[in-house]
Short mmCIF file of C-alpha atoms and ligand atoms in Angstrom, two decimals:
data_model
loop_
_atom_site.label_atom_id
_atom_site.label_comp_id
_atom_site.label_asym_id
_atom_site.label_seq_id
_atom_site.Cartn_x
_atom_site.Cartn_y
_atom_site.Cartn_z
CA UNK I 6 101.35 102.07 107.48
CA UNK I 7 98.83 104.98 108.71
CA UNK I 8 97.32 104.01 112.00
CA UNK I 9 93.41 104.55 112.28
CA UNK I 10 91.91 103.91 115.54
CA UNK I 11 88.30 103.82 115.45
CA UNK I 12 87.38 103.17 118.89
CA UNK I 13 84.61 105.28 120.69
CA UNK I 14 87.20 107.09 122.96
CA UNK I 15 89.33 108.29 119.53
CA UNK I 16 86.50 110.80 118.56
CA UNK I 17 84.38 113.37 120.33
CA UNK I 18 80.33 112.29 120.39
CA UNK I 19 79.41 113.43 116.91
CA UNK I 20 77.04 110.67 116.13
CA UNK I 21 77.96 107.32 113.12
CA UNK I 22 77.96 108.85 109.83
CA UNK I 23 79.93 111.70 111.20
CA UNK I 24 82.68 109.34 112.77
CA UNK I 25 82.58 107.59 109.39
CA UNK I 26 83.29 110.97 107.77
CA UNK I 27 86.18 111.80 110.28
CA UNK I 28 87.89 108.38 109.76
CA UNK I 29 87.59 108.22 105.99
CA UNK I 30 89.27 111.98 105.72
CA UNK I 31 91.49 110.81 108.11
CA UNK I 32 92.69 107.58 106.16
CA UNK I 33 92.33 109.93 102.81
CA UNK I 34 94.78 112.26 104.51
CA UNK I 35 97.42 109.41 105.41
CA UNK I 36 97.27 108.43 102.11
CA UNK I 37 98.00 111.53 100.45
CA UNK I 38 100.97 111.79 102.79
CA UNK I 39 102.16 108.53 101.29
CA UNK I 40 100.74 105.65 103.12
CA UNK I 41 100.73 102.53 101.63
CA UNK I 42 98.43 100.45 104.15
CA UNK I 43 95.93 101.66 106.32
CA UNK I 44 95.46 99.93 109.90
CA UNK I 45 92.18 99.79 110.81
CA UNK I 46 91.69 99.17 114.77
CA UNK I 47 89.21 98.61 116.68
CA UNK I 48 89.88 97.42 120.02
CA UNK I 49 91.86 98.91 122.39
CA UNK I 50 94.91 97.42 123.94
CA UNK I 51 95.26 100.13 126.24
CA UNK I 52 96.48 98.73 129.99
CA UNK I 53 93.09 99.02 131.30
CA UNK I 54 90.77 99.55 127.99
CA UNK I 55 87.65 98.06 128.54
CA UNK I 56 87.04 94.60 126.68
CA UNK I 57 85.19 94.72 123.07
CA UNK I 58 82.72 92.41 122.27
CA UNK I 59 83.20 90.71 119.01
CA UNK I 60 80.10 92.32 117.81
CA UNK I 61 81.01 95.36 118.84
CA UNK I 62 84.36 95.39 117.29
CA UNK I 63 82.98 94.02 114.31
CA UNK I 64 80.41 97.43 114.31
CA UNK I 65 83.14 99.62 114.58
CA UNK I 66 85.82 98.30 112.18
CA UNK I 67 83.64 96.32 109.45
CA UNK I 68 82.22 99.87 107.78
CA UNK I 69 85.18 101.62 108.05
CA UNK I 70 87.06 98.75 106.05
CA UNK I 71 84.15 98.94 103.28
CA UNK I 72 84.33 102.47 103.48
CA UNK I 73 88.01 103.05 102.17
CA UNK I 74 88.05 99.95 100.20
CA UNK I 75 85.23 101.93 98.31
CA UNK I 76 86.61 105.44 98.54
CA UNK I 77 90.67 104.87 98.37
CA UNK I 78 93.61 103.10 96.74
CA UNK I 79 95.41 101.54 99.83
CA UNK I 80 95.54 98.19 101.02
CA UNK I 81 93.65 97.83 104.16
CA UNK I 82 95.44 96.30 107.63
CA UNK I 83 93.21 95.27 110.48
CA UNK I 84 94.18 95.44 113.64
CA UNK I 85 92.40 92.55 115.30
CA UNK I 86 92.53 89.15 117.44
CA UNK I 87 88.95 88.21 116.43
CA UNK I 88 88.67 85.78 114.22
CA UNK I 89 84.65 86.62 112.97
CA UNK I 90 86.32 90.00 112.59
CA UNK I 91 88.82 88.60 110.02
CA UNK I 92 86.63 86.58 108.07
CA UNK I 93 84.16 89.21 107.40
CA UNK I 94 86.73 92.30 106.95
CA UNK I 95 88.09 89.97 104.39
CA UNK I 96 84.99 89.54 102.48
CA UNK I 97 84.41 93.71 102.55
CA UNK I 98 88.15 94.03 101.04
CA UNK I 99 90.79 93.70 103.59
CA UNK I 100 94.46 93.46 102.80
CA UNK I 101 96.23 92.15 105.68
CA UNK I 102 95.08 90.91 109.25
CA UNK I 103 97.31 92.75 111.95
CA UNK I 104 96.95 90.46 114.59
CA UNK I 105 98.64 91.73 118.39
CA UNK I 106 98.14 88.49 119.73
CA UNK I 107 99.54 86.37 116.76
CA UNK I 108 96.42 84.25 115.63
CA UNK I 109 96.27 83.10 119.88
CA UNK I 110 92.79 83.25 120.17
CA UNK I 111 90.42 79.82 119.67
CA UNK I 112 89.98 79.92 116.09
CA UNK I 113 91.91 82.54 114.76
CA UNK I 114 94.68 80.39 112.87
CA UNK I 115 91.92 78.61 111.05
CA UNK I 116 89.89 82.41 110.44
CA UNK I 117 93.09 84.04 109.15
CA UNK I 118 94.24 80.99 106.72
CA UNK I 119 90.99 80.72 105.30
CA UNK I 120 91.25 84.33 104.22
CA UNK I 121 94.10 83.50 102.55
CA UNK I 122 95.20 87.20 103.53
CA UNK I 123 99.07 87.49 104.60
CA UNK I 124 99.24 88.27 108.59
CA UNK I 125 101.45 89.80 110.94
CA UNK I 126 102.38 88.19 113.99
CA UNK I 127 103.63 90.18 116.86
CA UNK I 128 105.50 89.18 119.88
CA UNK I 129 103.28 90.20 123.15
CA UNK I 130 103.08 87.90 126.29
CA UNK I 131 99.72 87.70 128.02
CA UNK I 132 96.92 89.86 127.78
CA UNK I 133 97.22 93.85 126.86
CA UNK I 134 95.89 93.90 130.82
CA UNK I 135 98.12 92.22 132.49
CA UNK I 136 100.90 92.45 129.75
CA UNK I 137 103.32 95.55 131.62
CA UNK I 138 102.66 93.81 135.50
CA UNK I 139 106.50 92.31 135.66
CA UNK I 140 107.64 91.18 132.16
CA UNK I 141 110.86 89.38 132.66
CA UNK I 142 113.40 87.89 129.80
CA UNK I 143 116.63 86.31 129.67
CA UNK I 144 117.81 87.68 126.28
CA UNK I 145 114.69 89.59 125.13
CA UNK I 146 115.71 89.23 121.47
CA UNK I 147 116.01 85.75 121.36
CA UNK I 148 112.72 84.95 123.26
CA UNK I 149 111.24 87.20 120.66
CA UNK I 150 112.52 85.54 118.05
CA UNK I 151 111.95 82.01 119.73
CA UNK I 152 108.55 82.99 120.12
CA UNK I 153 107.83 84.54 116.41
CA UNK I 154 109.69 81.49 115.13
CA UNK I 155 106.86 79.37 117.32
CA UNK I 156 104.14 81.36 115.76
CA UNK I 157 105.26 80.63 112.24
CA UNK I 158 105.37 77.07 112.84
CA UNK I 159 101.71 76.92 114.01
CA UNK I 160 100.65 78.89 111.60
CA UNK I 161 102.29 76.66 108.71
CA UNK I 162 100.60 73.94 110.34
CA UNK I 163 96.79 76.08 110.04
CA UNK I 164 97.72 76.03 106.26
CA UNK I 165 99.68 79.70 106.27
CA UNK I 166 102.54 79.49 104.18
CA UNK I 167 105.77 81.92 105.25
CA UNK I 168 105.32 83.39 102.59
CA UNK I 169 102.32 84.96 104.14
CA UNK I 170 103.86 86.38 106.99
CA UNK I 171 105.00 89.47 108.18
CA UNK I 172 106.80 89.55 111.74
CA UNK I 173 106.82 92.60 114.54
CA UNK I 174 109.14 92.51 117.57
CA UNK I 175 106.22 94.22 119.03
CA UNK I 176 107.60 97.56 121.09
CA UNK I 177 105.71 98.31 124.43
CA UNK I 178 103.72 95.00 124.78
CA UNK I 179 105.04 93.26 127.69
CA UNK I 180 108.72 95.26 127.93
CA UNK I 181 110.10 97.46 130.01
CA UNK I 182 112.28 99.90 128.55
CA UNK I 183 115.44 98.20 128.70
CA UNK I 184 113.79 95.48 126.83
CA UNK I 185 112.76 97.84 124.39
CA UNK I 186 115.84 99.63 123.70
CA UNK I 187 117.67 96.15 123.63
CA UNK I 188 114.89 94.76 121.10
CA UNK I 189 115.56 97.59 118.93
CA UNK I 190 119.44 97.84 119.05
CA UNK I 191 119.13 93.87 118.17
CA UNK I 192 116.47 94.01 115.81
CA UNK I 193 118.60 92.80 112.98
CA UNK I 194 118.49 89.38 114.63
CA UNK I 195 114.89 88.90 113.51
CA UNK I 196 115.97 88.84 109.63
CA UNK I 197 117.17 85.17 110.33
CA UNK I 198 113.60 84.29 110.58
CA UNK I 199 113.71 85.18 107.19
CA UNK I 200 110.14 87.47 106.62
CA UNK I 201 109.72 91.08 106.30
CA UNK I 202 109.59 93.25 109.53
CA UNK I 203 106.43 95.32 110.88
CA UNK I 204 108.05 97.80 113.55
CA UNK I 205 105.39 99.71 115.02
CA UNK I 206 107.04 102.63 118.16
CA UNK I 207 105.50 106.04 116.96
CA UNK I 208 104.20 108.09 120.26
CA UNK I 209 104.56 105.24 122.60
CA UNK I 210 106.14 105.24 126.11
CA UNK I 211 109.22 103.77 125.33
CA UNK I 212 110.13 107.35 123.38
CA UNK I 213 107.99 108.99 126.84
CA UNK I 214 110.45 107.03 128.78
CA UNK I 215 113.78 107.44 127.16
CA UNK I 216 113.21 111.55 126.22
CA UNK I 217 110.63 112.12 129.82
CA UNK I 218 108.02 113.69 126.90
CA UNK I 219 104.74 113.67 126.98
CA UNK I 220 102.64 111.86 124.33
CA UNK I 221 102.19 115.13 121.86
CA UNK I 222 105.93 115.12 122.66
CA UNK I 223 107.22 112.42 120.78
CA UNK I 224 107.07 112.94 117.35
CA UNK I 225 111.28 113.48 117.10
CA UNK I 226 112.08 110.63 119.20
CA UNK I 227 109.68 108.32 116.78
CA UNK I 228 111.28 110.02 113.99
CA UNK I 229 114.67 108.93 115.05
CA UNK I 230 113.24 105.30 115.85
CA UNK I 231 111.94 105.37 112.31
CA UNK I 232 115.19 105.90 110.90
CA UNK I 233 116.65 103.54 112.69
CA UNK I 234 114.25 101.08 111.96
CA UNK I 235 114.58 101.76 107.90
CA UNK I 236 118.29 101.46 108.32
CA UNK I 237 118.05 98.24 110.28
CA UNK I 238 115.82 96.36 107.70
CA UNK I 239 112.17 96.84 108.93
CA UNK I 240 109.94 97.13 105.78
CA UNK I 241 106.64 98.41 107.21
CA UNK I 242 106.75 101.49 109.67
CA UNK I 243 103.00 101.59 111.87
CA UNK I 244 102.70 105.07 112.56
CA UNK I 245 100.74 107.93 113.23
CA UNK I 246 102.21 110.79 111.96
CA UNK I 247 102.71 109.55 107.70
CA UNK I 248 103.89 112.79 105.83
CA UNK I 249 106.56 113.00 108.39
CA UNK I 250 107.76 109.51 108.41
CA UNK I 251 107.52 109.37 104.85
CA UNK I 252 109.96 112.22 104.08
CA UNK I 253 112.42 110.40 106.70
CA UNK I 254 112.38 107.39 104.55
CA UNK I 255 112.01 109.10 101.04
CA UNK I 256 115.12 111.15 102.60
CA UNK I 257 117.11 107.88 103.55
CA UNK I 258 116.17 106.39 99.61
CA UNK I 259 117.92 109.66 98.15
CA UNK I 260 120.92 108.86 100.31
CA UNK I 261 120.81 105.19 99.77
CA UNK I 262 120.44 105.78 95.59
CA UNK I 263 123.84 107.72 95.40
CA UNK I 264 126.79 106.56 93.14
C1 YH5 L 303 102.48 97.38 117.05
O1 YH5 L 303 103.51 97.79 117.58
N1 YH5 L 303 100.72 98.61 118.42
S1 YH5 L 303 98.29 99.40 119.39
C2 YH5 L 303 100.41 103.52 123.18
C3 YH5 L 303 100.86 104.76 122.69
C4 YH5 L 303 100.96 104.95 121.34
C5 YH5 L 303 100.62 103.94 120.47
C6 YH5 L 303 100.92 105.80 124.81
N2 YH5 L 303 98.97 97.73 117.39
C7 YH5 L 303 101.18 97.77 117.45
O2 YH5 L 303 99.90 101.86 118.78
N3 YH5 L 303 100.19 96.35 115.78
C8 YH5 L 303 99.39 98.55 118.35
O3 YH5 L 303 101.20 105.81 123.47
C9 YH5 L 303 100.08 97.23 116.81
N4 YH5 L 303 102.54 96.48 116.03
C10 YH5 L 303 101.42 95.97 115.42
N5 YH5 L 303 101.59 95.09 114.42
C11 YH5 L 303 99.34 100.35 120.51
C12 YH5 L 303 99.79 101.66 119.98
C13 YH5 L 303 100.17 102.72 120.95
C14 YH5 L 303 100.07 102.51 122.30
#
């Protein structure tokens, strides 16, 4: 999965079309490198990141998602919490609803099952704001997996099957790094939920944290999460840097496909 953000602060102040033009090429790109899915974002969840209207949002994401359903051959992810945001990214071609706050917000179970798109819930608690202020756990693995199992259950009950569903541990919302690196050494826990995994790490703090690199710096360090990851189960890897990822797993299949 090729990340695509397409908020304001992601591109220098060319002007619509040209922003169109620079995300398209950019998704076109990711996709030649191998991408199967495409996720389209639109708000940022940034510490800090000023709030998005859901008009605004909607602006931003809705032509982007007609745009490469038009133009390319990948199924379309969008990153959102906004439930007039899912129903009308549906309609213009949509694959799957990427939802950070796990179909939380008022209306958002009933938006995303009457897509009848499949989701992904990920584990965050509270807000993107407020989400890093003390986060606390037990056993951060099983509160993640107490909490996707939660999710699934409400969402059965808004009329999405499990079938549907696509989990993510959720790496840098509301964890420190210990809780990250414990999340990840324990991921294979989350199989007993029984859905495919969505592990998302590539450039963020946690790799900052454990390596002290900068955010151009952590292309190795998400490599060697990625790995891990494939080796540990996870089915979908959200990341920014595709033709590298993709020869790390294309690598691990040649391996894997030996007598
Ligand atoms: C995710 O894990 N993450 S947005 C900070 C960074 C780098 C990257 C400072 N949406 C996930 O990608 N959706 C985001 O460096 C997501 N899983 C799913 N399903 C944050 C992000 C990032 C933040």
């Amino acid at each position: 999965m090729g990340i695509l953000n397409v908020t304001p602060d992601s591109f220098s102040d060319g002007g619509r079309y040209s922003q169109r033009d620079v995300a398209l090429r950019h998704a076109e790109a990711m996709v030649a490198a191998g991408a199967t899915l495409i996720d389209v974002g639109g708000e940022s969840t940034r510490p800090g990141a000023r709030a998005v209207s859901p008009l605004e949002e909607l602006e931003r994401v809705a032509p982007i998602v007609e745009l490469i359903n038009r133009e390319l051959d990948v199924v379309i992810s969008v990153d959102t919490s906004t439930p007039a945001v899912m129903r009308e990214t549906a309609r213009l071609g949509a694959g799957l609803i990427n939802d950070v706050r796990s179909l939380r917000r008022d209306g958002a179970l009933d938006a995303a099952a009457a897509t009848g798109l499949p989701v992904c819930l990920m584990h965050m608690l509270g807000e993107p704001g407020d989400m890093q202020d003390n986060p606390h756990y037990q056993d951060v693995t099983r509160e993640v997996s107490d909490f996707l199992s939660e999710r699934m259950a409400q969402c059965a009950a808004a009329g999405i099957p499990a079938e549907r569903i696509i989990l993510d541990p959720g790496f840098g919302f509301a964890k420190t790094l210990q809780h990250n690196l414990s999340l990840f050494k324990h991921m294979e826990d989350l199989h007993a939920l029984g859905r495919p995994l969505l592990v998302g790490v590539s450039r963020k703090s946690m790799i900052g944290q454990a390596l002290n690199r900068p955010v151009g710096e952590r292309l190795h360090g998400g490599l060697a999460l990625a790995a891990l990851a494939s080796v540990k189960g996870a089915r979908i890897l959200r990341v920014h840097d595709v033709a590298e990822t993709v020869d790390v797993v294309r690598m691990l299949a040649a391996v894997e496909s030996a007598e």
